[in-house]
Amino acid sequence: MTTRTWTCMCGSFEGEVKGDPSLAVWCHCGSCRQQTGAAMQLGIFPELKVLKGEDNLIAYKKNPEANITRFSCKTCGSFCYKNINGDTLVAPLGALKGEGETVKPTCHIFVADKGHQDIMFDTLPQHDAFP
Ligand SMILES: [Zn+2]
Ligand SMILES: [Zn+2]
């Protein structure tokens, strides 16, 4: 089984995912755009582990009822991972090291919410919401 790791920009966080993502996407939702200023490459992995820096993460929910918790580094602000509904673990594909670079998004999601500056040049399938 392939193991992939990534760190935040300052290196205080390190994460690990095992196996291939069940879904790898370009997410165009408003939250990803607000957090990054652009669409974000995300992968849903069966297993995600924080190897270091857990005590230096800040957890953010858009509102108390939100089902998504985003974890970012307190020091450098990098998005580290997110947890949806307590059991869906999402890693930033663009940050994965080494073989992580071989994980490519297979579709675009939340295209109905994309930014007006967001031009998609590829031929990947586009979904207005989560497929
Ligand atoms: Zn950091
Ligand atoms: Zn998103």
CSV table of N, CA, C and O and ligand atoms in Angstrom, one decimal:
chain,number,residue,atom,x,y,z
A,1,MET,N,0.8,-1.2,0.0
A,1,MET,CA,0.0,0.0,0.0
A,1,MET,C,0.9,1.3,0.0
A,1,MET,O,1.8,1.3,0.8
A,2,THR,N,0.6,2.2,-0.8
A,2,THR,CA,1.4,3.4,-0.9
A,2,THR,C,1.1,4.3,0.3
A,2,THR,O,0.0,4.5,0.7
A,3,THR,N,2.2,4.8,0.8
A,3,THR,CA,2.1,5.8,1.9
A,3,THR,C,2.6,7.1,1.4
A,3,THR,O,3.7,7.2,0.7
A,4,ARG,N,1.8,8.2,1.6
A,4,ARG,CA,2.2,9.5,1.2
A,4,ARG,C,2.2,10.5,2.4
A,4,ARG,O,1.4,10.3,3.2
A,5,THR,N,3.2,11.4,2.4
A,5,THR,CA,3.2,12.4,3.5
A,5,THR,C,3.2,13.8,2.9
A,5,THR,O,3.4,14.0,1.7
A,6,TRP,N,2.9,14.7,3.8
A,6,TRP,CA,3.0,16.1,3.4
A,6,TRP,C,3.2,16.9,4.7
A,6,TRP,O,3.0,16.4,5.8
A,7,THR,N,3.7,18.1,4.5
A,7,THR,CA,3.9,19.0,5.7
A,7,THR,C,3.2,20.4,5.4
A,7,THR,O,2.9,20.6,4.2
A,8,CYS,N,3.1,21.1,6.4
A,8,CYS,CA,2.6,22.5,6.2
A,8,CYS,C,3.9,23.3,5.7
A,8,CYS,O,5.0,22.8,5.7
A,9,MET,N,3.7,24.6,5.4
A,9,MET,CA,4.8,25.4,4.9
A,9,MET,C,5.9,25.5,5.9
A,9,MET,O,7.1,25.5,5.5
A,10,CYS,N,5.6,25.6,7.2
A,10,CYS,CA,6.7,25.8,8.2
A,10,CYS,C,7.3,24.5,8.7
A,10,CYS,O,8.3,24.5,9.3
A,11,GLY,N,6.6,23.4,8.3
A,11,GLY,CA,7.1,22.1,8.7
A,11,GLY,C,6.7,21.6,10.1
A,11,GLY,O,7.1,20.5,10.5
A,12,SER,N,5.9,22.4,10.8
A,12,SER,CA,5.6,21.9,12.2
A,12,SER,C,4.5,20.8,12.1
A,12,SER,O,4.4,20.0,13.0
A,13,PHE,N,3.7,20.8,11.0
A,13,PHE,CA,2.7,19.8,10.8
A,13,PHE,C,3.2,18.8,9.8
A,13,PHE,O,3.8,19.1,8.8
A,14,GLU,N,3.0,17.5,10.1
A,14,GLU,CA,3.3,16.4,9.1
A,14,GLU,C,2.1,15.4,9.1
A,14,GLU,O,1.7,15.0,10.2
A,15,GLY,N,1.6,15.1,8.0
A,15,GLY,CA,0.5,14.1,7.9
A,15,GLY,C,0.9,13.0,7.0
A,15,GLY,O,1.9,13.0,6.2
A,16,GLU,N,0.1,11.9,7.1
A,16,GLU,CA,0.4,10.7,6.3
A,16,GLU,C,-1.0,10.1,5.9
A,16,GLU,O,-1.9,10.0,6.6
A,17,VAL,N,-1.0,9.7,4.6
A,17,VAL,CA,-2.2,9.0,4.1
A,17,VAL,C,-1.7,7.7,3.5
A,17,VAL,O,-0.6,7.6,3.0
A,18,LYS,N,-2.5,6.6,3.7
A,18,LYS,CA,-2.2,5.3,3.1
A,18,LYS,C,-3.2,4.9,2.1
A,18,LYS,O,-4.4,5.3,2.2
A,19,GLY,N,-2.7,4.3,1.0
A,19,GLY,CA,-3.6,3.9,0.0
A,19,GLY,C,-3.9,5.0,-1.0
A,19,GLY,O,-3.4,6.1,-0.8
A,20,ASP,N,-4.7,4.7,-2.0
A,20,ASP,CA,-5.1,5.7,-3.0
A,20,ASP,C,-6.4,6.4,-2.6
A,20,ASP,O,-7.2,5.8,-1.9
A,21,PRO,N,-6.5,7.6,-3.0
A,21,PRO,CA,-7.8,8.3,-2.6
A,21,PRO,C,-9.0,7.6,-3.3
A,21,PRO,O,-8.9,7.1,-4.4
A,22,SER,N,-10.1,7.6,-2.6
A,22,SER,CA,-11.4,7.1,-3.2
A,22,SER,C,-11.9,8.1,-4.2
A,22,SER,O,-12.6,7.7,-5.1
A,23,LEU,N,-11.5,9.3,-4.0
A,23,LEU,CA,-11.9,10.4,-4.9
A,23,LEU,C,-10.8,11.5,-4.9
A,23,LEU,O,-10.4,11.9,-3.8
A,24,ALA,N,-10.4,11.9,-6.1
A,24,ALA,CA,-9.5,13.0,-6.2
A,24,ALA,C,-10.1,14.1,-7.1
A,24,ALA,O,-10.5,13.8,-8.2
A,25,VAL,N,-10.2,15.3,-6.6
A,25,VAL,CA,-11.0,16.3,-7.3
A,25,VAL,C,-10.3,17.7,-7.3
A,25,VAL,O,-9.4,18.0,-6.5
A,26,TRP,N,-10.8,18.5,-8.2
A,26,TRP,CA,-10.6,19.9,-8.1
A,26,TRP,C,-11.9,20.5,-7.4
A,26,TRP,O,-12.9,20.3,-8.0
A,27,CYS,N,-11.8,21.1,-6.2
A,27,CYS,CA,-13.0,21.6,-5.6
A,27,CYS,C,-13.1,23.1,-5.8
A,27,CYS,O,-12.1,23.8,-5.5
A,28,HIS,N,-14.2,23.5,-6.3
A,28,HIS,CA,-14.4,24.9,-6.6
A,28,HIS,C,-15.4,25.6,-5.7
A,28,HIS,O,-15.9,26.7,-5.9
A,29,CYS,N,-15.7,24.9,-4.5
A,29,CYS,CA,-16.7,25.5,-3.6
A,29,CYS,C,-16.2,26.8,-3.0
A,29,CYS,O,-15.0,27.1,-3.0
A,30,GLY,N,-17.1,27.6,-2.5
A,30,GLY,CA,-16.8,28.9,-2.0
A,30,GLY,C,-15.9,28.8,-0.8
A,30,GLY,O,-15.0,29.7,-0.6
A,31,SER,N,-16.0,27.8,0.0
A,31,SER,CA,-15.1,27.7,1.2
A,31,SER,C,-13.6,27.4,0.8
A,31,SER,O,-12.7,28.0,1.3
A,32,CYS,N,-13.4,26.5,-0.2
A,32,CYS,CA,-12.1,26.2,-0.7
A,32,CYS,C,-11.5,27.5,-1.3
A,32,CYS,O,-10.3,27.8,-1.1
A,33,ARG,N,-12.4,28.2,-2.1
A,33,ARG,CA,-11.9,29.4,-2.7
A,33,ARG,C,-11.5,30.5,-1.7
A,33,ARG,O,-10.5,31.2,-1.8
A,34,GLN,N,-12.3,30.6,-0.6
A,34,GLN,CA,-12.0,31.6,0.4
A,34,GLN,C,-10.7,31.3,1.1
A,34,GLN,O,-10.0,32.1,1.5
A,35,GLN,N,-10.5,30.0,1.4
A,35,GLN,CA,-9.4,29.6,2.1
A,35,GLN,C,-8.1,29.7,1.3
A,35,GLN,O,-7.0,30.1,1.8
A,36,THR,N,-8.2,29.5,0.0
A,36,THR,CA,-6.9,29.4,-0.8
A,36,THR,C,-6.8,30.5,-1.9
A,36,THR,O,-5.8,30.8,-2.4
A,37,GLY,N,-8.0,31.2,-2.2
A,37,GLY,CA,-8.0,32.1,-3.3
A,37,GLY,C,-8.2,31.5,-4.6
A,37,GLY,O,-8.1,32.2,-5.6
A,38,ALA,N,-8.4,30.2,-4.7
A,38,ALA,CA,-8.5,29.4,-5.9
A,38,ALA,C,-9.2,28.1,-5.7
A,38,ALA,O,-9.5,27.8,-4.5
A,39,ALA,N,-9.4,27.4,-6.7
A,39,ALA,CA,-9.9,26.0,-6.6
A,39,ALA,C,-8.8,25.2,-5.9
A,39,ALA,O,-7.6,25.5,-6.0
A,40,MET,N,-9.2,24.1,-5.2
A,40,MET,CA,-8.2,23.3,-4.5
A,40,MET,C,-8.2,21.9,-4.9
A,40,MET,O,-9.3,21.3,-5.2
A,41,GLN,N,-7.1,21.3,-5.1
A,41,GLN,CA,-7.0,19.8,-5.4
A,41,GLN,C,-7.1,19.1,-4.1
A,41,GLN,O,-6.2,19.2,-3.2
A,42,LEU,N,-8.1,18.2,-4.0
A,42,LEU,CA,-8.3,17.5,-2.7
A,42,LEU,C,-8.5,16.0,-3.0
A,42,LEU,O,-9.0,15.6,-4.1
A,43,GLY,N,-8.0,15.2,-2.1
A,43,GLY,CA,-8.2,13.7,-2.2
A,43,GLY,C,-8.8,13.2,-0.9
A,43,GLY,O,-8.5,13.6,0.2
A,44,ILE,N,-9.8,12.3,-1.1
A,44,ILE,CA,-10.5,11.7,0.0
A,44,ILE,C,-9.8,10.3,0.2
A,44,ILE,O,-9.7,9.5,-0.7
A,45,PHE,N,-9.1,10.2,1.4
A,45,PHE,CA,-8.3,9.0,1.7
A,45,PHE,C,-9.0,8.1,2.7
A,45,PHE,O,-9.6,8.6,3.7
A,46,PRO,N,-8.8,6.8,2.6
A,46,PRO,CA,-9.4,5.9,3.6
A,46,PRO,C,-8.8,6.0,5.0
A,46,PRO,O,-9.4,5.8,6.0
A,47,GLU,N,-7.5,6.5,5.0
A,47,GLU,CA,-6.8,6.6,6.3
A,47,GLU,C,-5.9,7.8,6.3
A,47,GLU,O,-5.2,8.0,5.3
A,48,LEU,N,-6.0,8.6,7.3
A,48,LEU,CA,-5.2,9.9,7.4
A,48,LEU,C,-4.7,10.0,8.8
A,48,LEU,O,-5.5,9.9,9.7
A,49,LYS,N,-3.4,10.2,9.0
A,49,LYS,CA,-2.9,10.2,10.3
A,49,LYS,C,-2.0,11.5,10.4
A,49,LYS,O,-1.3,11.9,9.5
A,50,VAL,N,-2.2,12.2,11.6
A,50,VAL,CA,-1.3,13.3,11.9
A,50,VAL,C,0.0,12.7,12.5
A,50,VAL,O,-0.1,12.1,13.6
A,51,LEU,N,1.1,12.9,11.9
A,51,LEU,CA,2.4,12.4,12.4
A,51,LEU,C,3.0,13.3,13.4
A,51,LEU,O,3.7,12.9,14.4
A,52,LYS,N,2.9,14.6,13.2
A,52,LYS,CA,3.4,15.6,14.1
A,52,LYS,C,2.7,16.9,14.0
A,52,LYS,O,2.1,17.2,13.0
A,53,GLY,N,2.7,17.7,15.1
A,53,GLY,CA,2.1,19.0,15.1
A,53,GLY,C,0.7,19.1,15.4
A,53,GLY,O,0.1,20.2,15.2
A,54,GLU,N,0.1,18.0,15.9
A,54,GLU,CA,-1.4,18.1,16.2
A,54,GLU,C,-1.7,19.2,17.2
A,54,GLU,O,-2.8,19.9,17.0
A,55,ASP,N,-0.9,19.4,18.2
A,55,ASP,CA,-1.1,20.5,19.1
A,55,ASP,C,-0.9,21.9,18.6
A,55,ASP,O,-1.2,22.9,19.3
A,56,ASN,N,-0.4,22.0,17.4
A,56,ASN,CA,-0.2,23.3,16.7
A,56,ASN,C,-1.2,23.6,15.6
A,56,ASN,O,-1.0,24.4,14.8
A,57,LEU,N,-2.3,22.8,15.6
A,57,LEU,CA,-3.4,23.0,14.6
A,57,LEU,C,-4.5,23.8,15.2
A,57,LEU,O,-4.8,23.7,16.3
A,58,ILE,N,-5.1,24.6,14.3
A,58,ILE,CA,-6.3,25.2,14.7
A,58,ILE,C,-7.5,24.6,13.9
A,58,ILE,O,-7.3,24.4,12.7
A,59,ALA,N,-8.6,24.2,14.6
A,59,ALA,CA,-9.7,23.6,14.0
A,59,ALA,C,-10.7,24.7,13.7
A,59,ALA,O,-11.0,25.6,14.5
A,60,TYR,N,-11.3,24.7,12.5
A,60,TYR,CA,-12.2,25.8,12.1
A,60,TYR,C,-13.5,25.1,11.5
A,60,TYR,O,-13.4,24.3,10.6
A,61,LYS,N,-14.7,25.5,12.0
A,61,LYS,CA,-15.9,25.2,11.4
A,61,LYS,C,-16.6,26.5,11.0
A,61,LYS,O,-16.6,27.4,11.8
A,62,LYS,N,-17.2,26.5,9.8
A,62,LYS,CA,-17.8,27.7,9.3
A,62,LYS,C,-18.9,28.2,10.2
A,62,LYS,O,-19.1,29.4,10.4
A,63,ASN,N,-19.7,27.3,10.8
A,63,ASN,CA,-20.7,27.6,11.8
A,63,ASN,C,-20.9,26.4,12.6
A,63,ASN,O,-20.4,25.3,12.3
A,64,PRO,N,-21.5,26.5,13.8
A,64,PRO,CA,-21.6,25.3,14.7
A,64,PRO,C,-22.3,24.1,14.1
A,64,PRO,O,-22.0,23.0,14.5
A,65,GLU,N,-23.1,24.3,13.1
A,65,GLU,CA,-23.8,23.1,12.5
A,65,GLU,C,-23.0,22.5,11.3
A,65,GLU,O,-23.4,21.5,10.8
A,66,ALA,N,-22.0,23.2,10.9
A,66,ALA,CA,-21.2,22.7,9.7
A,66,ALA,C,-20.7,21.3,10.0
A,66,ALA,O,-20.3,20.9,11.1
A,67,ASN,N,-20.7,20.5,8.9
A,67,ASN,CA,-20.2,19.1,9.0
A,67,ASN,C,-18.8,19.0,8.6
A,67,ASN,O,-18.2,17.9,8.5
A,68,ILE,N,-18.1,20.1,8.2
A,68,ILE,CA,-16.7,20.1,7.8
A,68,ILE,C,-15.9,20.8,8.8
A,68,ILE,O,-16.2,22.0,9.2
A,69,THR,N,-14.8,20.2,9.3
A,69,THR,CA,-13.9,20.8,10.2
A,69,THR,C,-12.6,20.9,9.4
A,69,THR,O,-12.1,19.9,8.9
A,70,ARG,N,-12.0,22.1,9.3
A,70,ARG,CA,-10.8,22.3,8.5
A,70,ARG,C,-9.7,22.6,9.6
A,70,ARG,O,-9.9,23.3,10.5
A,71,PHE,N,-8.6,21.9,9.4
A,71,PHE,CA,-7.4,22.1,10.3
A,71,PHE,C,-6.3,22.8,9.6
A,71,PHE,O,-5.9,22.4,8.5
A,72,SER,N,-5.8,23.8,10.2
A,72,SER,CA,-4.7,24.6,9.6
A,72,SER,C,-3.6,24.8,10.7
A,72,SER,O,-3.9,24.7,11.9
A,73,CYS,N,-2.4,25.1,10.2
A,73,CYS,CA,-1.3,25.3,11.1
A,73,CYS,C,-1.4,26.7,11.7
A,73,CYS,O,-1.6,27.7,11.1
A,74,LYS,N,-1.2,26.7,13.1
A,74,LYS,CA,-1.3,28.0,13.8
A,74,LYS,C,-0.1,28.9,13.5
A,74,LYS,O,-0.2,30.1,13.5
A,75,THR,N,1.0,28.3,13.1
A,75,THR,CA,2.2,29.1,12.8
A,75,THR,C,2.2,29.7,11.4
A,75,THR,O,2.4,30.9,11.3
A,76,CYS,N,2.0,28.9,10.4
A,76,CYS,CA,2.1,29.4,9.0
A,76,CYS,C,0.8,29.5,8.3
A,76,CYS,O,0.7,30.1,7.2
A,77,GLY,N,-0.3,29.0,8.9
A,77,GLY,CA,-1.6,29.2,8.3
A,77,GLY,C,-2.0,28.2,7.2
A,77,GLY,O,-3.1,28.2,6.6
A,78,SER,N,-1.0,27.3,6.9
A,78,SER,CA,-1.3,26.3,5.8
A,78,SER,C,-2.5,25.5,6.1
A,78,SER,O,-2.7,25.0,7.3
A,79,PHE,N,-3.3,25.2,5.1
A,79,PHE,CA,-4.4,24.2,5.2
A,79,PHE,C,-3.8,22.8,5.3
A,79,PHE,O,-2.9,22.5,4.5
A,80,CYS,N,-4.1,22.1,6.4
A,80,CYS,CA,-3.4,20.8,6.6
A,80,CYS,C,-4.3,19.6,6.2
A,80,CYS,O,-3.8,18.7,5.5
A,81,TYR,N,-5.6,19.6,6.6
A,81,TYR,CA,-6.5,18.6,6.2
A,81,TYR,C,-7.9,19.0,6.6
A,81,TYR,O,-8.1,19.9,7.3
A,82,LYS,N,-8.9,18.2,6.2
A,82,LYS,CA,-10.2,18.4,6.7
A,82,LYS,C,-10.9,17.1,6.9
A,82,LYS,O,-10.6,16.1,6.4
A,83,ASN,N,-11.9,17.2,7.8
A,83,ASN,CA,-12.7,16.0,8.2
A,83,ASN,C,-14.2,16.4,8.0
A,83,ASN,O,-14.7,17.4,8.5
A,84,ILE,N,-14.8,15.5,7.1
A,84,ILE,CA,-16.2,15.8,6.8
A,84,ILE,C,-17.1,14.7,7.5
A,84,ILE,O,-16.8,13.5,7.4
A,85,ASN,N,-18.1,15.1,8.3
A,85,ASN,CA,-19.0,14.2,9.0
A,85,ASN,C,-18.2,13.3,10.0
A,85,ASN,O,-18.7,12.2,10.3
A,86,GLY,N,-17.0,13.7,10.4
A,86,GLY,CA,-16.3,12.9,11.4
A,86,GLY,C,-15.6,11.7,10.9
A,86,GLY,O,-14.9,11.0,11.6
A,87,ASP,N,-15.8,11.3,9.6
A,87,ASP,CA,-15.2,10.1,9.1
A,87,ASP,C,-14.7,10.2,7.6
A,87,ASP,O,-14.1,9.2,7.2
A,88,THR,N,-14.9,11.3,7.0
A,88,THR,CA,-14.3,11.4,5.6
A,88,THR,C,-13.1,12.4,5.7
A,88,THR,O,-13.2,13.5,6.1
A,89,LEU,N,-11.9,11.8,5.4
A,89,LEU,CA,-10.7,12.5,5.6
A,89,LEU,C,-10.1,13.0,4.3
A,89,LEU,O,-9.9,12.2,3.4
A,90,VAL,N,-9.8,14.3,4.3
A,90,VAL,CA,-9.5,14.9,3.0
A,90,VAL,C,-8.1,15.6,3.1
A,90,VAL,O,-7.9,16.4,4.0
A,91,ALA,N,-7.2,15.3,2.2
A,91,ALA,CA,-5.9,15.8,2.2
A,91,ALA,C,-5.7,16.7,1.0
A,91,ALA,O,-6.3,16.5,-0.1
A,92,PRO,N,-4.8,17.7,1.1
A,92,PRO,CA,-4.5,18.6,0.0
A,92,PRO,C,-3.6,18.0,-1.0
A,92,PRO,O,-2.4,17.8,-0.6
A,93,LEU,N,-4.0,17.6,-2.1
A,93,LEU,CA,-3.2,16.8,-3.1
A,93,LEU,C,-1.9,17.6,-3.5
A,93,LEU,O,-0.9,17.1,-3.7
A,94,GLY,N,-2.1,18.9,-3.6
A,94,GLY,CA,-0.9,19.8,-4.0
A,94,GLY,C,0.2,19.8,-3.0
A,94,GLY,O,1.3,20.2,-3.4
A,95,ALA,N,0.0,19.3,-1.8
A,95,ALA,CA,1.0,19.4,-0.8
A,95,ALA,C,1.7,18.0,-0.6
A,95,ALA,O,2.7,17.9,0.0
A,96,LEU,N,1.1,16.9,-1.2
A,96,LEU,CA,1.7,15.6,-1.0
A,96,LEU,C,3.1,15.5,-1.6
A,96,LEU,O,3.3,16.1,-2.7
A,97,LYS,N,4.0,14.8,-1.0
A,97,LYS,CA,5.4,14.7,-1.4
A,97,LYS,C,5.6,13.5,-2.2
A,97,LYS,O,4.9,12.5,-2.0
A,98,GLY,N,6.6,13.5,-3.0
A,98,GLY,CA,7.1,12.3,-3.7
A,98,GLY,C,6.0,11.7,-4.6
A,98,GLY,O,5.5,12.3,-5.5
A,99,GLU,N,5.6,10.4,-4.3
A,99,GLU,CA,4.6,9.7,-5.1
A,99,GLU,C,3.3,10.4,-5.0
A,99,GLU,O,2.4,10.1,-5.8
A,100,GLY,N,3.1,11.3,-4.0
A,100,GLY,CA,1.9,12.1,-4.0
A,100,GLY,C,1.6,12.8,-5.2
A,100,GLY,O,0.5,13.1,-5.6
A,101,GLU,N,2.7,13.2,-5.9
A,101,GLU,CA,2.5,14.0,-7.1
A,101,GLU,C,1.9,13.2,-8.2
A,101,GLU,O,1.4,13.7,-9.2
A,102,THR,N,1.8,11.8,-8.1
A,102,THR,CA,1.2,11.0,-9.1
A,102,THR,C,-0.3,10.9,-8.9
A,102,THR,O,-1.0,10.4,-9.8
A,103,VAL,N,-0.8,11.5,-7.8
A,103,VAL,CA,-2.3,11.5,-7.6
A,103,VAL,C,-2.8,12.7,-8.4
A,103,VAL,O,-2.5,13.8,-8.1
A,104,LYS,N,-3.7,12.4,-9.4
A,104,LYS,CA,-4.2,13.5,-10.2
A,104,LYS,C,-5.7,13.6,-10.0
A,104,LYS,O,-6.4,12.6,-9.9
A,105,PRO,N,-6.3,14.8,-9.9
A,105,PRO,CA,-7.7,14.9,-9.8
A,105,PRO,C,-8.4,14.3,-11.0
A,105,PRO,O,-7.8,14.3,-12.1
A,106,THR,N,-9.6,13.7,-10.8
A,106,THR,CA,-10.3,13.0,-11.9
A,106,THR,C,-11.5,13.8,-12.3
A,106,THR,O,-12.2,13.4,-13.3
A,107,CYS,N,-11.9,14.8,-11.6
A,107,CYS,CA,-13.1,15.6,-12.0
A,107,CYS,C,-13.1,16.9,-11.2
A,107,CYS,O,-12.2,17.1,-10.3
A,108,HIS,N,-14.0,17.8,-11.6
A,108,HIS,CA,-14.2,19.1,-10.9
A,108,HIS,C,-15.5,19.0,-10.1
A,108,HIS,O,-16.5,18.4,-10.7
A,109,ILE,N,-15.5,19.5,-8.9
A,109,ILE,CA,-16.8,19.5,-8.1
A,109,ILE,C,-17.2,20.9,-7.7
A,109,ILE,O,-16.3,21.8,-7.6
A,110,PHE,N,-18.4,21.1,-7.4
A,110,PHE,CA,-19.0,22.4,-7.0
A,110,PHE,C,-18.7,23.4,-8.1
A,110,PHE,O,-18.4,24.6,-7.8
A,111,VAL,N,-18.8,23.0,-9.3
A,111,VAL,CA,-18.5,23.9,-10.5
A,111,VAL,C,-19.6,25.0,-10.5
A,111,VAL,O,-19.3,26.2,-10.9
A,112,ALA,N,-20.8,24.8,-10.0
A,112,ALA,CA,-21.8,25.8,-10.0
A,112,ALA,C,-21.4,27.0,-9.1
A,112,ALA,O,-21.9,28.1,-9.2
A,113,ASP,N,-20.4,26.7,-8.2
A,113,ASP,CA,-20.0,27.7,-7.2
A,113,ASP,C,-18.6,28.3,-7.6
A,113,ASP,O,-18.1,29.1,-6.8
A,114,LYS,N,-18.2,28.0,-8.7
A,114,LYS,CA,-16.8,28.4,-9.1
A,114,LYS,C,-16.7,29.9,-9.2
A,114,LYS,O,-17.7,30.6,-9.5
A,115,GLY,N,-15.5,30.4,-9.1
A,115,GLY,CA,-15.2,31.9,-9.2
A,115,GLY,C,-15.3,32.3,-10.7
A,115,GLY,O,-15.0,31.5,-11.5
A,116,HIS,N,-15.6,33.5,-10.9
A,116,HIS,CA,-15.8,34.0,-12.3
A,116,HIS,C,-14.4,34.0,-13.0
A,116,HIS,O,-14.3,33.9,-14.3
A,117,GLN,N,-13.3,34.1,-12.3
A,117,GLN,CA,-12.0,34.1,-12.9
A,117,GLN,C,-11.5,32.7,-13.2
A,117,GLN,O,-10.4,32.5,-13.8
A,118,ASP,N,-12.2,31.7,-12.7
A,118,ASP,CA,-11.8,30.3,-12.7
A,118,ASP,C,-12.1,29.7,-14.1
A,118,ASP,O,-13.2,29.3,-14.4
A,119,ILE,N,-11.0,29.5,-14.9
A,119,ILE,CA,-11.2,28.9,-16.2
A,119,ILE,C,-10.6,27.5,-16.2
A,119,ILE,O,-9.5,27.3,-15.8
A,120,MET,N,-11.4,26.5,-16.6
A,120,MET,CA,-11.0,25.1,-16.6
A,120,MET,C,-10.6,24.7,-18.0
A,120,MET,O,-11.4,24.7,-18.9
A,121,PHE,N,-9.3,24.5,-18.2
A,121,PHE,CA,-8.8,24.2,-19.5
A,121,PHE,C,-8.8,22.7,-19.8
A,121,PHE,O,-8.6,22.3,-21.0
A,122,ASP,N,-9.0,21.8,-18.8
A,122,ASP,CA,-8.9,20.4,-19.1
A,122,ASP,C,-10.2,19.9,-19.5
A,122,ASP,O,-11.2,20.6,-19.6
A,123,THR,N,-10.3,18.6,-19.8
A,123,THR,CA,-11.5,17.9,-20.2
A,123,THR,C,-12.1,17.0,-19.2
A,123,THR,O,-12.9,16.1,-19.5
A,124,LEU,N,-11.7,17.2,-17.9
A,124,LEU,CA,-12.2,16.4,-16.8
A,124,LEU,C,-13.7,16.6,-16.7
A,124,LEU,O,-14.2,17.7,-16.9
A,125,PRO,N,-14.4,15.6,-16.2
A,125,PRO,CA,-15.9,15.8,-16.0
A,125,PRO,C,-16.1,16.9,-14.9
A,125,PRO,O,-15.3,17.1,-14.0
A,126,GLN,N,-17.2,17.6,-15.1
A,126,GLN,CA,-17.5,18.7,-14.2
A,126,GLN,C,-18.9,18.4,-13.5
A,126,GLN,O,-19.8,18.1,-14.2
A,127,HIS,N,-18.9,18.6,-12.2
A,127,HIS,CA,-20.2,18.3,-11.5
A,127,HIS,C,-20.5,19.6,-10.7
A,127,HIS,O,-19.7,20.3,-10.1
A,128,ASP,N,-21.8,20.0,-10.8
A,128,ASP,CA,-22.2,21.2,-10.1
A,128,ASP,C,-22.2,21.1,-8.6
A,128,ASP,O,-22.2,22.1,-7.9
A,129,ALA,N,-22.2,19.9,-8.1
A,129,ALA,CA,-22.2,19.6,-6.6
A,129,ALA,C,-21.2,18.4,-6.4
A,129,ALA,O,-20.5,18.1,-7.2
A,130,PHE,N,-21.4,17.8,-5.2
A,130,PHE,CA,-20.6,16.6,-4.9
A,130,PHE,C,-21.2,15.4,-5.7
A,130,PHE,O,-22.4,15.2,-5.6
A,131,PRO,N,-20.4,14.7,-6.5
A,131,PRO,CA,-20.9,13.6,-7.3
A,131,PRO,C,-21.4,12.5,-6.5
A,131,PRO,O,-21.0,12.2,-5.5
B,1,ZN,ZN,3.0,25.4,9.6
B,2,ZN,ZN,-14.3,22.8,-1.5
